Short mmCIF file of C-alpha atoms and ligand atoms in Angstrom, two decimals:
data_model
loop_
_atom_site.label_atom_id
_atom_site.label_comp_id
_atom_site.label_asym_id
_atom_site.label_seq_id
_atom_site.Cartn_x
_atom_site.Cartn_y
_atom_site.Cartn_z
CA MET A 1 10.44 -38.69 10.72
CA SER A 2 7.23 -36.87 10.04
CA ILE A 3 7.00 -33.57 11.81
CA LEU A 4 3.44 -32.59 12.63
CA TRP A 5 2.03 -29.33 11.44
CA TYR A 6 2.56 -26.97 14.26
CA ALA A 7 2.72 -23.28 14.72
CA SER A 8 3.08 -21.71 18.12
CA GLY A 9 2.40 -18.04 18.71
CA PHE A 10 -1.27 -17.23 18.82
CA SER A 11 -2.58 -20.74 18.80
CA GLY A 12 -4.33 -20.08 22.08
CA MET A 13 -2.74 -23.12 23.71
CA SER A 14 -1.45 -23.02 27.26
CA GLU A 15 2.27 -23.48 27.79
CA ARG A 16 1.70 -27.05 28.92
CA GLU A 17 -0.43 -27.90 25.92
CA GLU A 18 2.05 -26.20 23.66
CA LYS A 19 4.95 -28.17 25.10
CA SER A 20 3.17 -31.46 24.94
CA ARG A 21 2.22 -30.76 21.30
CA LEU A 22 5.80 -29.89 20.59
CA PHE A 23 7.09 -33.03 22.17
CA ASP A 24 4.56 -34.94 20.14
CA ALA A 25 6.27 -33.53 17.13
CA THR A 26 9.70 -34.59 18.15
CA ASP A 27 10.81 -35.57 21.58
CA SER A 28 14.37 -34.34 21.23
CA LEU A 29 13.60 -30.62 21.49
CA VAL A 30 14.58 -28.84 24.66
CA SER A 31 13.60 -25.24 25.32
CA SER A 32 16.18 -22.50 25.57
CA ASP A 33 16.53 -21.16 29.10
CA ALA A 34 17.47 -17.55 28.24
CA LEU A 35 17.20 -15.16 25.34
CA VAL A 36 20.19 -12.95 24.54
CA LEU A 37 19.36 -9.95 22.35
CA PHE A 38 22.34 -8.58 20.46
CA GLY A 39 21.53 -5.12 19.12
CA ALA A 40 19.23 -4.54 22.09
CA THR A 41 19.13 -0.76 21.76
CA GLY A 42 18.38 -0.81 18.03
CA ASP A 43 15.25 -0.02 16.09
CA LEU A 44 14.15 -3.55 15.37
CA VAL A 45 14.20 -4.58 19.01
CA HIS A 46 12.39 -1.40 20.02
CA LYS A 47 9.65 -1.64 17.38
CA LYS A 48 9.11 -5.36 17.00
CA ILE A 49 10.89 -7.50 19.58
CA PHE A 50 9.79 -5.81 22.80
CA PRO A 51 6.11 -5.87 21.76
CA ALA A 52 6.51 -9.50 20.71
CA LEU A 53 8.06 -10.49 24.03
CA TYR A 54 5.33 -8.60 25.88
CA ALA A 55 2.76 -10.58 23.88
CA LEU A 56 4.47 -13.80 24.97
CA ALA A 57 4.54 -12.60 28.58
CA LYS A 58 0.79 -11.93 28.38
CA ARG A 59 0.22 -15.47 27.19
CA GLY A 60 2.28 -16.77 30.12
CA ILE A 61 4.96 -18.36 27.96
CA LEU A 62 7.86 -16.07 28.72
CA SER A 63 9.56 -16.89 31.96
CA LYS A 64 13.24 -16.93 31.03
CA PRO A 65 15.78 -14.10 31.42
CA VAL A 66 16.11 -11.75 28.46
CA VAL A 67 19.61 -10.28 28.26
CA GLY A 68 20.07 -7.17 26.15
CA VAL A 69 23.54 -6.55 24.71
CA ALA A 70 24.61 -3.33 23.00
CA ARG A 71 27.33 -0.69 22.91
CA GLN A 72 25.37 2.01 24.75
CA PRO A 73 26.45 2.53 28.36
CA TRP A 74 22.91 2.10 29.70
CA SER A 75 21.70 1.15 33.15
CA LEU A 76 19.19 -1.66 33.53
CA LEU A 77 16.55 0.93 34.33
CA GLN A 78 17.21 2.76 31.05
CA PHE A 79 16.92 -0.51 29.19
CA GLN A 80 13.64 -1.31 30.92
CA GLN A 81 12.31 2.16 30.08
CA ARG A 82 13.28 1.65 26.47
CA ALA A 83 11.43 -1.68 26.46
CA GLU A 84 8.30 -0.14 27.93
CA ASP A 85 8.47 2.68 25.43
CA GLY A 86 8.80 0.21 22.54
CA ILE A 87 5.74 -1.69 23.73
CA LYS A 88 3.68 1.47 24.25
CA SER A 89 4.50 2.81 20.82
CA SER A 90 3.26 -0.30 19.07
CA CYS A 91 0.40 -1.62 21.20
CA LYS A 92 -1.83 -0.91 24.16
CA ILE A 93 -0.60 -1.99 27.58
CA ASP A 94 -3.60 -3.99 28.64
CA ASP A 95 -1.94 -6.31 31.12
CA ARG A 96 0.13 -4.43 33.69
CA GLN A 97 1.11 -7.63 35.52
CA ALA A 98 2.53 -9.15 32.34
CA LEU A 99 4.45 -5.96 31.65
CA ILE A 100 5.96 -5.91 35.14
CA HIS A 101 6.84 -9.57 34.80
CA PHE A 102 8.48 -9.00 31.41
CA LEU A 103 10.50 -6.01 32.67
CA SER A 104 11.67 -8.07 35.64
CA LEU A 105 13.16 -10.63 33.25
CA LEU A 106 15.38 -8.03 31.56
CA ARG A 107 19.14 -7.81 32.10
CA TYR A 108 21.59 -5.56 30.30
CA VAL A 109 25.23 -5.96 29.22
CA GLU A 110 27.18 -3.13 27.65
CA GLY A 111 30.07 -3.80 25.31
CA ASP A 112 31.70 -3.96 21.92
CA TYR A 113 31.10 -7.17 19.97
CA ASN A 114 34.77 -7.26 18.99
CA ASP A 115 35.82 -7.36 22.62
CA PRO A 116 36.05 -10.87 24.15
CA GLY A 117 35.17 -9.18 27.47
CA VAL A 118 31.58 -8.69 26.36
CA TYR A 119 31.01 -12.44 26.02
CA LEU A 120 32.45 -13.06 29.48
CA ALA A 121 30.10 -10.42 30.86
CA ILE A 122 27.14 -12.13 29.14
CA LYS A 123 28.22 -15.45 30.67
CA GLN A 124 28.21 -13.90 34.11
CA VAL A 125 24.77 -12.41 33.65
CA LEU A 126 23.43 -15.69 32.27
CA ALA A 127 24.58 -17.29 35.53
CA ASP A 128 22.78 -20.66 35.71
CA SER A 129 21.49 -20.63 32.17
CA ARG A 130 22.83 -23.57 30.19
CA ARG A 131 20.95 -23.34 26.91
CA PRO A 132 20.62 -19.74 25.75
CA ALA A 133 19.16 -18.61 22.44
CA HIS A 134 21.16 -15.75 20.91
CA TYR A 135 19.22 -13.42 18.67
CA LEU A 136 21.34 -11.26 16.35
CA ALA A 137 19.33 -8.08 15.66
CA ILE A 138 22.52 -6.37 14.50
CA PRO A 139 23.87 -5.04 11.20
CA PRO A 140 24.62 -7.99 8.90
CA ALA A 141 28.30 -7.00 8.78
CA LEU A 142 28.58 -8.02 12.45
CA PHE A 143 26.94 -11.45 12.22
CA ALA A 144 30.21 -13.31 11.70
CA THR A 145 32.00 -11.42 14.50
CA VAL A 146 29.32 -12.25 17.03
CA ILE A 147 28.94 -15.88 15.96
CA LYS A 148 32.70 -16.37 16.30
CA GLY A 149 32.67 -14.56 19.66
CA LEU A 150 29.93 -16.90 20.88
CA GLY A 151 31.93 -19.92 19.75
CA GLU A 152 35.21 -18.84 21.31
CA SER A 153 33.65 -17.93 24.64
CA GLY A 154 31.72 -21.19 25.03
CA LEU A 155 28.41 -19.34 24.78
CA ALA A 156 27.49 -21.46 21.79
CA ASP A 157 27.48 -24.70 23.78
CA ASN A 158 23.96 -26.19 23.79
CA ALA A 159 22.78 -22.84 22.45
CA ARG A 160 20.74 -21.65 19.48
CA VAL A 161 21.42 -18.70 17.22
CA ILE A 162 18.71 -16.68 15.48
CA VAL A 163 20.08 -14.64 12.58
CA GLU A 164 18.17 -11.68 11.14
CA LYS A 165 17.92 -11.05 7.44
CA PRO A 166 19.47 -10.20 5.05
CA PHE A 167 21.47 -13.39 5.47
CA GLY A 168 24.55 -12.38 3.50
CA ARG A 169 24.65 -9.70 0.82
CA ASP A 170 25.32 -11.97 -2.14
CA LEU A 171 25.87 -15.64 -2.84
CA ALA A 172 29.51 -15.72 -1.70
CA SER A 173 28.87 -13.93 1.58
CA ALA A 174 25.78 -16.06 2.32
CA ARG A 175 27.87 -19.20 1.78
CA GLU A 176 30.62 -17.83 3.98
CA LEU A 177 28.15 -16.92 6.70
CA ASN A 178 26.56 -20.36 6.50
CA ASN A 179 30.02 -21.92 6.85
CA ILE A 180 30.89 -19.75 9.84
CA ALA A 181 27.56 -20.44 11.51
CA LYS A 182 27.88 -24.17 10.88
CA SER A 183 31.43 -24.23 12.24
CA VAL A 184 30.07 -22.98 15.56
CA PHE A 185 26.49 -24.32 15.75
CA PRO A 186 24.92 -27.53 14.46
CA GLU A 187 22.48 -26.86 11.61
CA GLU A 188 19.43 -27.61 13.77
CA SER A 189 20.50 -24.81 16.14
CA ILE A 190 20.74 -22.14 13.42
CA PHE A 191 17.52 -20.17 12.89
CA ARG A 192 17.58 -17.88 9.84
CA ILE A 193 14.69 -15.51 10.29
CA ASP A 194 12.38 -14.08 7.66
CA HIS A 195 9.53 -12.56 9.61
CA TYR A 196 7.20 -12.86 6.62
CA LEU A 197 7.05 -16.59 7.26
CA GLY A 198 5.52 -15.92 10.67
CA LYS A 199 2.72 -13.79 9.22
CA GLU A 200 -0.81 -15.07 9.34
CA ALA A 201 -1.63 -13.99 5.77
CA ILE A 202 1.45 -15.70 4.36
CA MET A 203 0.67 -18.94 6.13
CA ASN A 204 -2.80 -18.73 4.67
CA ILE A 205 -1.33 -18.88 1.16
CA LEU A 206 0.05 -22.32 1.95
CA TYR A 207 -3.18 -23.40 3.59
CA PHE A 208 -5.43 -22.03 0.87
CA ARG A 209 -3.42 -23.68 -1.88
CA PHE A 210 -3.34 -27.13 -0.40
CA ALA A 211 -6.52 -27.29 1.65
CA ASN A 212 -8.62 -26.84 -1.51
CA SER A 213 -8.88 -29.03 -4.57
CA PHE A 214 -10.41 -26.61 -7.05
CA LEU A 215 -7.19 -24.65 -7.52
CA GLU A 216 -4.83 -27.37 -8.61
CA PRO A 217 -6.22 -27.83 -12.15
CA ILE A 218 -5.78 -24.14 -12.94
CA TRP A 219 -2.61 -23.50 -10.94
CA ASN A 220 -0.13 -23.76 -13.78
CA ARG A 221 1.01 -22.38 -17.12
CA ASN A 222 -2.17 -23.57 -18.87
CA CYS A 223 -4.43 -21.17 -17.02
CA VAL A 224 -2.18 -18.63 -15.34
CA ALA A 225 -1.05 -15.80 -17.59
CA SER A 226 1.17 -14.02 -15.06
CA VAL A 227 1.58 -13.39 -11.36
CA GLN A 228 2.32 -10.07 -9.73
CA ILE A 229 3.27 -9.23 -6.18
CA THR A 230 3.44 -5.73 -4.74
CA LEU A 231 4.90 -4.80 -1.37
CA ALA A 232 4.45 -1.05 -1.11
CA GLU A 233 5.24 1.34 1.73
CA ASN A 234 4.23 4.98 1.88
CA PHE A 235 7.16 6.00 4.07
CA GLY A 236 10.87 6.39 3.46
CA VAL A 237 13.94 4.79 4.99
CA GLU A 238 13.44 6.85 8.18
CA SER A 239 16.39 6.34 10.53
CA ARG A 240 17.74 3.37 8.56
CA GLY A 241 19.72 5.26 5.92
CA GLU A 242 23.01 3.61 6.84
CA PHE A 243 21.56 0.12 6.64
CA TYR A 244 19.74 0.93 3.42
CA GLU A 245 22.92 2.18 1.78
CA SER A 246 24.44 -1.26 2.31
CA ALA A 247 21.32 -3.12 1.20
CA GLY A 248 18.84 -1.46 -1.17
CA CYS A 249 15.36 -2.74 -1.92
CA LEU A 250 16.41 -5.89 -3.79
CA ARG A 251 18.42 -7.19 -0.85
CA ASP A 252 16.14 -5.77 1.83
CA VAL A 253 12.81 -7.28 0.86
CA ILE A 254 12.80 -8.89 -2.59
CA GLN A 255 15.42 -11.63 -2.30
CA ASN A 256 13.81 -12.71 0.96
CA HIS A 257 10.22 -11.64 1.76
CA LEU A 258 8.90 -11.53 -1.81
CA PHE A 259 10.80 -14.61 -2.92
CA GLN A 260 9.31 -16.51 0.03
CA ILE A 261 5.85 -15.53 -1.15
CA VAL A 262 6.73 -16.65 -4.68
CA ALA A 263 7.95 -19.98 -3.35
CA LEU A 264 4.71 -20.63 -1.44
CA LEU A 265 2.67 -19.76 -4.52
CA ALA A 266 4.80 -21.71 -6.97
CA MET A 267 5.81 -24.83 -5.04
CA GLU A 268 4.63 -28.31 -5.84
CA PRO A 269 2.34 -29.97 -3.29
CA PRO A 270 4.42 -31.22 -0.35
CA ALA A 271 4.89 -34.96 -0.71
CA TYR A 272 3.86 -35.70 2.86
CA ARG A 273 2.35 -34.02 5.86
CA GLY A 274 5.02 -32.01 7.58
CA TYR A 275 6.87 -28.81 7.20
CA GLU A 276 10.09 -30.52 6.16
CA ALA A 277 8.29 -31.40 2.94
CA VAL A 278 7.40 -27.73 2.50
CA HIS A 279 11.05 -26.73 2.87
CA ILE A 280 12.03 -29.27 0.24
CA GLU A 281 9.48 -28.01 -2.29
CA LYS A 282 10.25 -24.35 -1.65
CA ALA A 283 13.97 -24.89 -2.18
CA LYS A 284 13.19 -26.48 -5.56
CA VAL A 285 11.37 -23.31 -6.63
CA PHE A 286 14.41 -21.15 -5.89
CA LYS A 287 16.57 -23.59 -7.81
CA ALA A 288 14.24 -23.42 -10.81
CA MET A 289 14.20 -19.61 -10.90
CA ARG A 290 16.04 -18.21 -13.90
CA PRO A 291 18.89 -15.89 -12.82
CA LEU A 292 17.86 -12.28 -13.38
CA GLN A 293 19.40 -10.20 -16.13
CA PRO A 294 19.78 -6.40 -16.12
CA GLU A 295 16.84 -6.00 -18.55
CA ASP A 296 14.58 -7.84 -16.09
CA ILE A 297 14.80 -5.21 -13.39
CA VAL A 298 13.96 -1.55 -12.88
CA ARG A 299 15.63 0.28 -10.03
CA GLY A 300 14.25 3.55 -8.69
CA GLN A 301 15.18 6.00 -5.97
CA TYR A 302 12.76 8.42 -4.35
CA VAL A 303 13.50 12.10 -4.73
CA GLY A 304 14.89 13.21 -1.38
CA TYR A 305 16.58 9.91 -0.50
CA ARG A 306 20.03 11.44 -0.93
CA ASP A 307 19.19 13.99 1.77
CA GLU A 308 18.37 11.30 4.33
CA GLN A 309 20.76 10.85 7.23
CA ARG A 310 23.82 8.71 6.50
CA VAL A 311 23.03 8.45 2.82
CA ALA A 312 25.64 9.32 0.18
CA LYS A 313 24.93 12.48 -1.82
CA ASP A 314 25.53 10.51 -5.03
CA SER A 315 23.94 7.27 -3.82
CA ASP A 316 22.93 4.76 -6.49
CA VAL A 317 21.06 2.58 -4.01
CA GLU A 318 17.53 1.62 -5.07
CA THR A 319 14.58 2.40 -2.81
CA PHE A 320 12.27 0.86 -5.42
CA CYS A 321 12.73 -2.26 -7.44
CA SER A 322 10.49 -4.09 -9.85
CA LEU A 323 11.42 -7.18 -11.75
CA ARG A 324 10.27 -9.92 -14.10
CA LEU A 325 11.13 -13.42 -13.09
CA PHE A 326 10.72 -16.83 -14.69
CA ILE A 327 10.53 -20.18 -12.97
CA ASP A 328 11.78 -22.77 -15.42
CA SER A 329 9.78 -25.67 -14.08
CA TRP A 330 7.23 -27.94 -15.76
CA ARG A 331 4.38 -26.12 -14.01
CA TRP A 332 5.47 -22.55 -14.64
CA ALA A 333 7.34 -22.56 -17.95
CA GLY A 334 6.75 -19.28 -19.77
CA VAL A 335 4.71 -17.61 -17.00
CA PRO A 336 6.19 -14.24 -15.98
CA TRP A 337 6.25 -13.35 -12.29
CA TYR A 338 6.39 -9.62 -11.65
CA LEU A 339 7.56 -8.38 -8.27
CA ARG A 340 7.79 -4.81 -7.05
CA SER A 341 8.50 -3.08 -3.81
CA GLY A 342 9.45 0.39 -2.76
CA LYS A 343 9.60 3.06 -0.12
CA PHE A 344 7.57 6.26 -0.37
CA LEU A 345 5.05 4.79 -2.77
CA ALA A 346 1.40 5.75 -3.02
CA ALA A 347 0.19 3.32 -0.33
CA THR A 348 1.24 0.84 2.31
CA ALA A 349 -0.04 -2.53 1.22
CA ALA A 350 1.01 -6.00 0.13
CA GLU A 351 -0.93 -7.83 -2.52
CA VAL A 352 -0.63 -10.78 -4.89
CA LEU A 353 -2.54 -11.03 -8.17
CA ILE A 354 -2.77 -14.34 -10.02
CA GLN A 355 -3.82 -13.26 -13.48
CA LEU A 356 -5.69 -16.00 -15.30
CA LYS A 357 -5.78 -16.33 -19.09
CA PRO A 358 -8.82 -15.03 -20.99
CA PRO A 359 -11.22 -17.60 -22.50
CA PRO A 360 -9.80 -19.16 -25.69
CA GLN A 361 -12.55 -17.66 -27.88
CA LYS A 362 -13.91 -14.15 -27.70
CA LEU A 363 -17.64 -14.93 -27.82
CA PHE A 364 -18.79 -11.60 -26.41
CA ALA A 365 -17.85 -8.14 -27.52
CA ASP A 366 -16.77 -7.09 -24.06
CA SER A 367 -14.44 -10.01 -23.36
CA ALA A 368 -11.00 -9.62 -21.87
CA PRO A 369 -8.27 -8.77 -22.53
CA GLU A 370 -9.30 -5.88 -24.81
CA ASN A 371 -11.93 -4.87 -22.29
CA GLY A 372 -10.17 -5.05 -18.99
CA ARG A 373 -8.60 -7.86 -17.09
CA ALA A 374 -9.41 -11.48 -17.47
CA ASN A 375 -10.36 -13.39 -14.32
CA TYR A 376 -7.93 -13.30 -11.46
CA LEU A 377 -7.37 -14.38 -7.91
CA ARG A 378 -6.25 -11.68 -5.50
CA PHE A 379 -4.61 -12.10 -2.12
CA GLN A 380 -4.27 -8.95 -0.09
CA LEU A 381 -1.81 -9.66 2.67
CA SER A 382 -1.99 -6.21 4.26
CA PRO A 383 -3.55 -3.90 5.35
CA ARG A 384 -6.50 -6.31 5.10
CA PHE A 385 -6.60 -10.06 4.74
CA VAL A 386 -8.42 -10.63 1.47
CA ILE A 387 -8.76 -13.59 -0.84
CA ALA A 388 -10.95 -12.67 -3.79
CA LEU A 389 -11.78 -14.41 -7.03
CA ALA A 390 -12.78 -12.15 -9.93
CA ALA A 391 -15.15 -13.44 -12.60
CA ARG A 392 -17.41 -11.81 -15.22
CA VAL A 393 -21.18 -11.94 -14.91
CA LYS A 394 -23.84 -10.71 -17.31
CA ARG A 395 -25.59 -7.44 -16.69
CA ILE A 396 -29.41 -7.63 -16.72
CA GLY A 397 -30.77 -6.70 -20.13
CA LYS A 398 -30.93 -7.78 -23.76
CA GLU A 399 -27.25 -7.27 -24.49
CA PHE A 400 -24.63 -9.89 -23.79
CA VAL A 401 -22.42 -7.58 -21.82
CA GLY A 402 -21.26 -7.92 -18.29
CA GLU A 403 -18.77 -6.89 -15.72
CA GLN A 404 -16.17 -8.41 -13.53
CA HIS A 405 -17.15 -8.98 -9.90
CA GLU A 406 -15.02 -10.12 -7.04
CA LEU A 407 -16.18 -12.97 -4.90
CA ASP A 408 -14.65 -12.48 -1.46
CA LEU A 409 -13.58 -15.73 0.08
CA LEU A 410 -11.98 -13.85 2.93
CA TYR A 411 -12.31 -10.20 3.82
CA LYS A 412 -11.06 -9.11 7.21
CA GLN A 413 -9.37 -6.22 8.85
CA SER A 414 -5.95 -7.62 9.68
CA GLU A 415 -5.72 -8.38 13.34
CA GLU A 416 -2.74 -7.75 15.53
CA ASP A 417 -0.22 -9.92 13.77
CA MET A 418 3.04 -10.36 15.60
CA PRO A 419 5.16 -12.67 13.54
CA TYR A 420 8.12 -12.11 15.83
CA ALA A 421 6.21 -13.47 18.83
CA ARG A 422 5.48 -16.66 16.96
CA LEU A 423 8.98 -16.96 15.55
CA LEU A 424 10.86 -16.24 18.78
CA ALA A 425 8.69 -18.65 20.74
CA ASP A 426 9.36 -21.29 18.10
CA ALA A 427 13.12 -20.70 18.09
CA MET A 428 13.31 -20.87 21.88
CA ALA A 429 11.41 -24.12 21.74
CA GLY A 430 13.80 -25.39 19.06
CA TYR A 431 11.14 -25.54 16.41
CA SER A 432 12.47 -24.42 13.04
CA VAL A 433 9.62 -24.97 10.63
CA LEU A 434 9.03 -21.28 9.98
CA TYR A 435 12.71 -20.52 9.46
CA THR A 436 14.60 -20.60 6.19
CA ARG A 437 17.11 -23.25 5.25
CA ALA A 438 20.69 -22.66 4.08
CA ASP A 439 20.15 -24.25 0.66
CA ALA A 440 17.06 -22.13 -0.04
CA ILE A 441 18.81 -18.90 0.93
CA GLU A 442 21.81 -19.66 -1.25
CA ALA A 443 19.60 -20.60 -4.20
CA ALA A 444 17.69 -17.32 -3.82
CA TRP A 445 20.95 -15.36 -3.82
CA ALA A 446 22.03 -17.17 -7.00
CA VAL A 447 18.92 -15.77 -8.74
CA VAL A 448 19.64 -12.13 -7.94
CA GLU A 449 23.44 -12.44 -8.13
CA PRO A 450 23.82 -11.30 -11.78
CA VAL A 451 21.96 -8.02 -11.17
CA LEU A 452 23.59 -7.11 -7.88
CA LYS A 453 26.60 -5.81 -9.80
CA TYR A 454 25.34 -5.26 -13.31
CA HIS A 455 22.36 -2.98 -13.55
CA GLU A 456 21.37 0.41 -14.84
CA SER A 457 21.59 3.46 -12.60
CA VAL A 458 18.63 4.24 -10.40
CA ILE A 459 15.76 6.25 -11.91
CA PRO A 460 14.34 9.00 -9.66
CA TYR A 461 10.64 8.88 -8.72
CA TYR A 462 8.46 11.17 -6.68
CA PRO A 463 7.26 10.18 -3.22
CA GLY A 464 3.60 9.22 -3.44
CA SER A 465 3.91 7.69 -6.92
CA TRP A 466 4.13 4.02 -7.93
CA GLY A 467 7.81 4.29 -8.84
CA PRO A 468 9.48 5.08 -12.16
CA GLU A 469 7.41 4.86 -15.35
CA LYS A 470 9.85 2.31 -16.70
CA SER A 471 8.42 -0.11 -14.18
CA ASP A 472 5.07 0.13 -16.00
CA THR A 473 6.79 -0.64 -19.29
CA LEU A 474 8.26 -3.80 -17.80
CA ILE A 475 4.80 -5.29 -17.25
CA ALA A 476 2.89 -3.55 -20.07
CA ALA A 477 2.58 -6.71 -22.17
CA ASP A 478 0.83 -8.46 -19.27
CA GLY A 479 -1.91 -5.98 -18.49
CA GLY A 480 0.03 -3.56 -16.31
CA TRP A 481 0.35 -3.35 -12.55
CA PHE A 482 -2.69 -3.83 -10.42
CA ASN A 483 -2.37 -1.33 -7.61
CA PRO A 484 -3.51 -2.77 -4.28
CA LYS A 485 -7.21 -2.18 -3.61
CA LEU A 486 -7.56 -0.14 -0.48
CA GLU A 487 -11.21 0.92 -0.32
C1 BG6 B 509 11.90 -5.53 6.75
C2 BG6 B 509 12.61 -4.52 5.90
O1 BG6 B 509 12.51 -6.79 6.66
O2 BG6 B 509 10.56 -5.64 6.29
C3 BG6 B 509 11.91 -3.18 5.94
O3 BG6 B 509 13.95 -4.38 6.37
C4 BG6 B 509 10.46 -3.34 5.57
O4 BG6 B 509 12.54 -2.25 5.07
C5 BG6 B 509 9.81 -4.44 6.40
O5 BG6 B 509 9.82 -2.11 5.85
C6 BG6 B 509 8.41 -4.74 5.94
O6 BG6 B 509 7.83 -5.60 6.88
P1 BG6 B 509 6.31 -5.50 7.29
O7 BG6 B 509 6.11 -6.61 8.25
O8 BG6 B 509 6.13 -4.15 7.90
O9 BG6 B 509 5.55 -5.66 6.01
#
């Protein structure tokens, strides 16, 4: 079966058009008739999910009950106020009617996920709903409890489950979680979320690579010297100290968000038109990644992290991580991939640099690499959407000297990008193309597995820096880090 390319969210289609397009894709998909939000009073729901649902309400494609579940003994009114507050703090309320409509869809159930009573209460509130989608915006340690609770109470019947990342905390726990989820839900009803896959700029990587023909001849070990990806944030762990203590940067963003970007950059062309083919090629990339060794990674911790709330005074958890990765495939043999991410760095930005090799002969005195970088391709994913190709051109004059200029193929302020709106709409419609598959997640864990336990202690770094100096040493042989361009 060939699944058509399709992405919901901000496609601008009406609900009817969207449904008919979806049913074009496969006629067996039936929409969920309620959304149950576990972890409804948490940060993620406040910051990302309420604004996303409001965006869907504005587009007229949210008409089903949204049931919040959490431990707090809140009234429905309190829950509605919290929702409104979440929306206001992330976007402008420019459609009062849509807001009122969204708030009217909210329900609230209080309870402990270990208590079977909570699932009965959800059932009562769901009333006539027969095909709910359960979204687990809860600490990973509770995923299994809730999935089992859903199964035992009958709430999993005809239902879907959307599981937040990190999916597991190592290979064994990811496998176990996959087994538990599959013992309760059929695979096509399990949606493992990585919100990066719903981002406009990330989807553009896939499009840019395979909608153009000029890249393919250079997109390999013959022309690419190295690849580097930076995901930097200029703020700390904020109120998420407890979560961070159980995760750290490698588990929080590298094994998932950054690896997904690597997979899109490194994959072979999909063999046919359809996202299933993309999943197949991405999984192969994870399988070809060489498992990391302690000397491939640098772990840092910002000065002040140990004073954050719910953080151990002697914590060895990394808030910064950089690493060197190899993909042992025909295309990428010998090409190092450098990834880095961290909290409290010098900027908030995400950028990819494909560093091309210098010309084989140094015909001009100012040629790379002695005189700066060789040509490169740069994708800024945030705060702007940029795709730029850097090439040297001669300066006017007698001398054969020049400089490197960037040709902007795309240069835009990033627009309101709500990956969660796209992803939740897709999951409720049963459309899983932008979700990650079990085999890919397990293969990605296998890559980081060796360094989860065996690694050097964290190295302190100052907030506002680019992490520990040792991270610069890691990439020194390949021209050093390229800090995201923000001007
Ligand atoms: C989340 C991580 O998955 O991604 C956060 O848990 C991180 O620590 C966030 O800040 C980054 O996402 P975005 O969309 O803000 O780049």
